[in-house]
Every structure is written in structure tokens, then in C-alpha cells.
PDB file of C-alpha atoms in Angstrom:
ATOM      1  CA  MET A  27       0.125   0.227  -0.103  1.00 88.00           C
ATOM      2  CA  GLN A  28       1.627   3.398  -1.057  1.00 93.00           C
ATOM      3  CA  ALA A  29       0.133   6.659   0.155  1.00 95.00           C
ATOM      4  CA  SER A  30       0.803  10.542   0.225  1.00 95.00           C
ATOM      5  CA  VAL A  31      -0.670  13.365   2.117  1.00 96.00           C
ATOM      6  CA  GLY A  32      -4.040  14.365   0.843  1.00 96.00           C
ATOM      7  CA  ASP A  33      -4.576  11.268   0.105  1.00 96.00           C
ATOM      8  CA  LYS A  34      -7.502   9.299   1.866  1.00 96.00           C
ATOM      9  CA  LEU A  35      -8.184   5.996   3.405  1.00 95.00           C
ATOM     10  CA  LEU A  36     -11.441   4.415   3.083  1.00 94.00           C
ATOM     11  CA  VAL A  37     -11.545   1.492   6.249  1.00 90.00           C
ATOM     12  CA  HIS A  38     -14.386  -0.881   5.671  1.00 88.00           C
ATOM     13  CA  GLY A  39     -16.088  -1.365   8.277  1.00 78.00           C
ATOM     14  CA  ARG A  40     -15.114  -5.068   9.456  1.00 72.00           C
ATOM     15  CA  THR A  41     -18.586  -6.668  11.845  1.00 74.00           C
ATOM     16  CA  VAL A  42     -22.387  -5.746  11.607  1.00 75.00           C
ATOM     17  CA  GLY A  43     -23.196  -2.503  12.317  1.00 74.00           C
ATOM     18  CA  HIS A  44     -19.914  -0.960  12.227  1.00 74.00           C
ATOM     19  CA  HIS A  45     -19.856   1.567   8.936  1.00 87.00           C
ATOM     20  CA  ASP A  46     -17.220   2.446   6.366  1.00 90.00           C
ATOM     21  CA  ARG A  47     -15.209   5.211   7.441  1.00 92.00           C
ATOM     22  CA  THR A  48     -12.400   7.800   5.769  1.00 95.00           C
ATOM     23  CA  ALA A  49      -9.294   9.663   6.874  1.00 96.00           C
ATOM     24  CA  LYS A  50      -7.742  11.862   5.345  1.00 97.00           C
ATOM     25  CA  VAL A  51      -3.831  11.492   5.326  1.00 97.00           C
ATOM     26  CA  LEU A  52      -1.684  13.961   7.177  1.00 97.00           C
ATOM     27  CA  GLU A  53       1.882  12.333   7.052  1.00 97.00           C
ATOM     28  CA  VAL A  54       3.659   9.768   5.857  1.00 97.00           C
ATOM     29  CA  LEU A  55       5.891   7.942   7.960  1.00 96.00           C
ATOM     30  CA  GLY A  56       6.929   5.261   6.040  1.00 96.00           C
ATOM     31  CA  GLU A  57       9.437   5.276   3.140  1.00 95.00           C
ATOM     32  CA  ASN A  58       8.082   5.582  -0.532  1.00 94.00           C
ATOM     33  CA  GLY A  59       4.591   6.463   0.469  1.00 94.00           C
ATOM     34  CA  ALA A  60       4.718   3.126   3.066  1.00 95.00           C
ATOM     35  CA  PRO A  61       2.384   2.994   6.553  1.00 96.00           C
ATOM     36  CA  PRO A  62       2.641   3.673   9.356  1.00 97.00           C
ATOM     37  CA  TYR A  63       0.646   7.217   8.300  1.00 97.00           C
ATOM     38  CA  ARG A  64      -0.954   9.836  10.603  1.00 98.00           C
ATOM     39  CA  VAL A  65      -4.236  10.420   9.502  1.00 97.00           C
ATOM     40  CA  LYS A  66      -7.580  12.726  10.849  1.00 98.00           C
ATOM     41  CA  PHE A  67     -10.985  10.945  10.247  1.00 96.00           C
ATOM     42  CA  GLU A  68     -13.651  13.085   8.663  1.00 94.00           C
ATOM     43  CA  ASP A  69     -16.849  11.396  10.986  1.00 90.00           C
ATOM     44  CA  ASP A  70     -15.439  12.233  14.344  1.00 92.00           C
ATOM     45  CA  GLY A  71     -11.820  14.755  13.669  1.00 94.00           C
ATOM     46  CA  HIS A  72     -10.125  11.841  15.592  1.00 95.00           C
ATOM     47  CA  GLU A  73      -6.235  12.213  14.494  1.00 97.00           C
ATOM     48  CA  ALA A  74      -4.356   8.588  14.781  1.00 95.00           C
ATOM     49  CA  LEU A  75      -1.739   6.990  13.512  1.00 97.00           C
ATOM     50  CA  MET A  76      -3.010   3.763  11.051  1.00 93.00           C
ATOM     51  CA  SER A  77      -0.399   1.036   9.313  1.00 93.00           C
ATOM     52  CA  PRO A  78      -4.324  -0.238   7.680  1.00 90.00           C
ATOM     53  CA  GLY A  79      -4.524  -3.736   6.986  1.00 88.00           C
ATOM     54  CA  PRO A  80      -6.528  -5.584   4.074  1.00 89.00           C
ATOM     55  CA  ASP A  81      -9.799  -4.383   5.369  1.00 88.00           C
ATOM     56  CA  SER A  82      -8.573  -0.487   3.735  1.00 93.00           C
ATOM     57  CA  VAL A  83      -8.113   1.053   0.064  1.00 94.00           C
ATOM     58  CA  VAL A  84      -6.295   4.278  -0.791  1.00 94.00           C
ATOM     59  CA  ARG A  85      -8.311   7.203  -2.701  1.00 94.00           C
ATOM     60  CA  HIS A  86      -5.709   8.877  -4.104  1.00 92.00           C
ATOM     61  CA  ARG A  87      -6.370  12.659  -4.560  1.00 86.00           C
ATOM     62  CA  PRO A  88      -6.833  14.126  -8.489  1.00 81.00           C
ATOM     63  CA  GLU A  89      -3.694  15.015 -10.124  1.00 73.00           C
ATOM     64  CA  ALA A  90      -3.270  19.349 -10.125  1.00 56.00           C
ATOM     65  CA  GLY A  91      -4.635  20.180 -13.834  1.00 54.00           C
ATOM     66  CA  THR A  92      -6.703  17.072 -14.339  1.00 54.00           C
ATOM     67  CA  GLY A  93     -10.257  16.926 -14.781  1.00 52.00           C
TER      68      GLY A  93
END
């Protein structure tokens, strides 16, 4: 998994009743975009240090100048 500052992580809920959560990547602490990431969750503003697992997907921010 690779992410950059400004990308979003979509973390899928793993059990019934837990919704998907989206977090914005604030800082990349690994090498070449690898985890861990410092993120801020959009639903409650909570900041956390994450090493996302297989239940997470990176949504890359659009490149400047494209659509």
C-alpha cells in the first residue's frame, strides 16, 4: 500500500453495524509512501497513527490540472 499526503483511506467496517470510515492522510511516516500514516477521520475529526490492513483502500487525490 502506498499513499501521499492528501490521499484518503477508506476503512471498511469489519463487523455488522460498523460503517465504513474515511480518513485523510496528514503525514506519511514510512518510506516511499508506505505505512504508517498519520490520519484524520472525517466523521469525528479524530487523529490517529495507522498501518492499514486488508480492509482499507487508498483513494488517491486527483492530480493538479486534471479534470
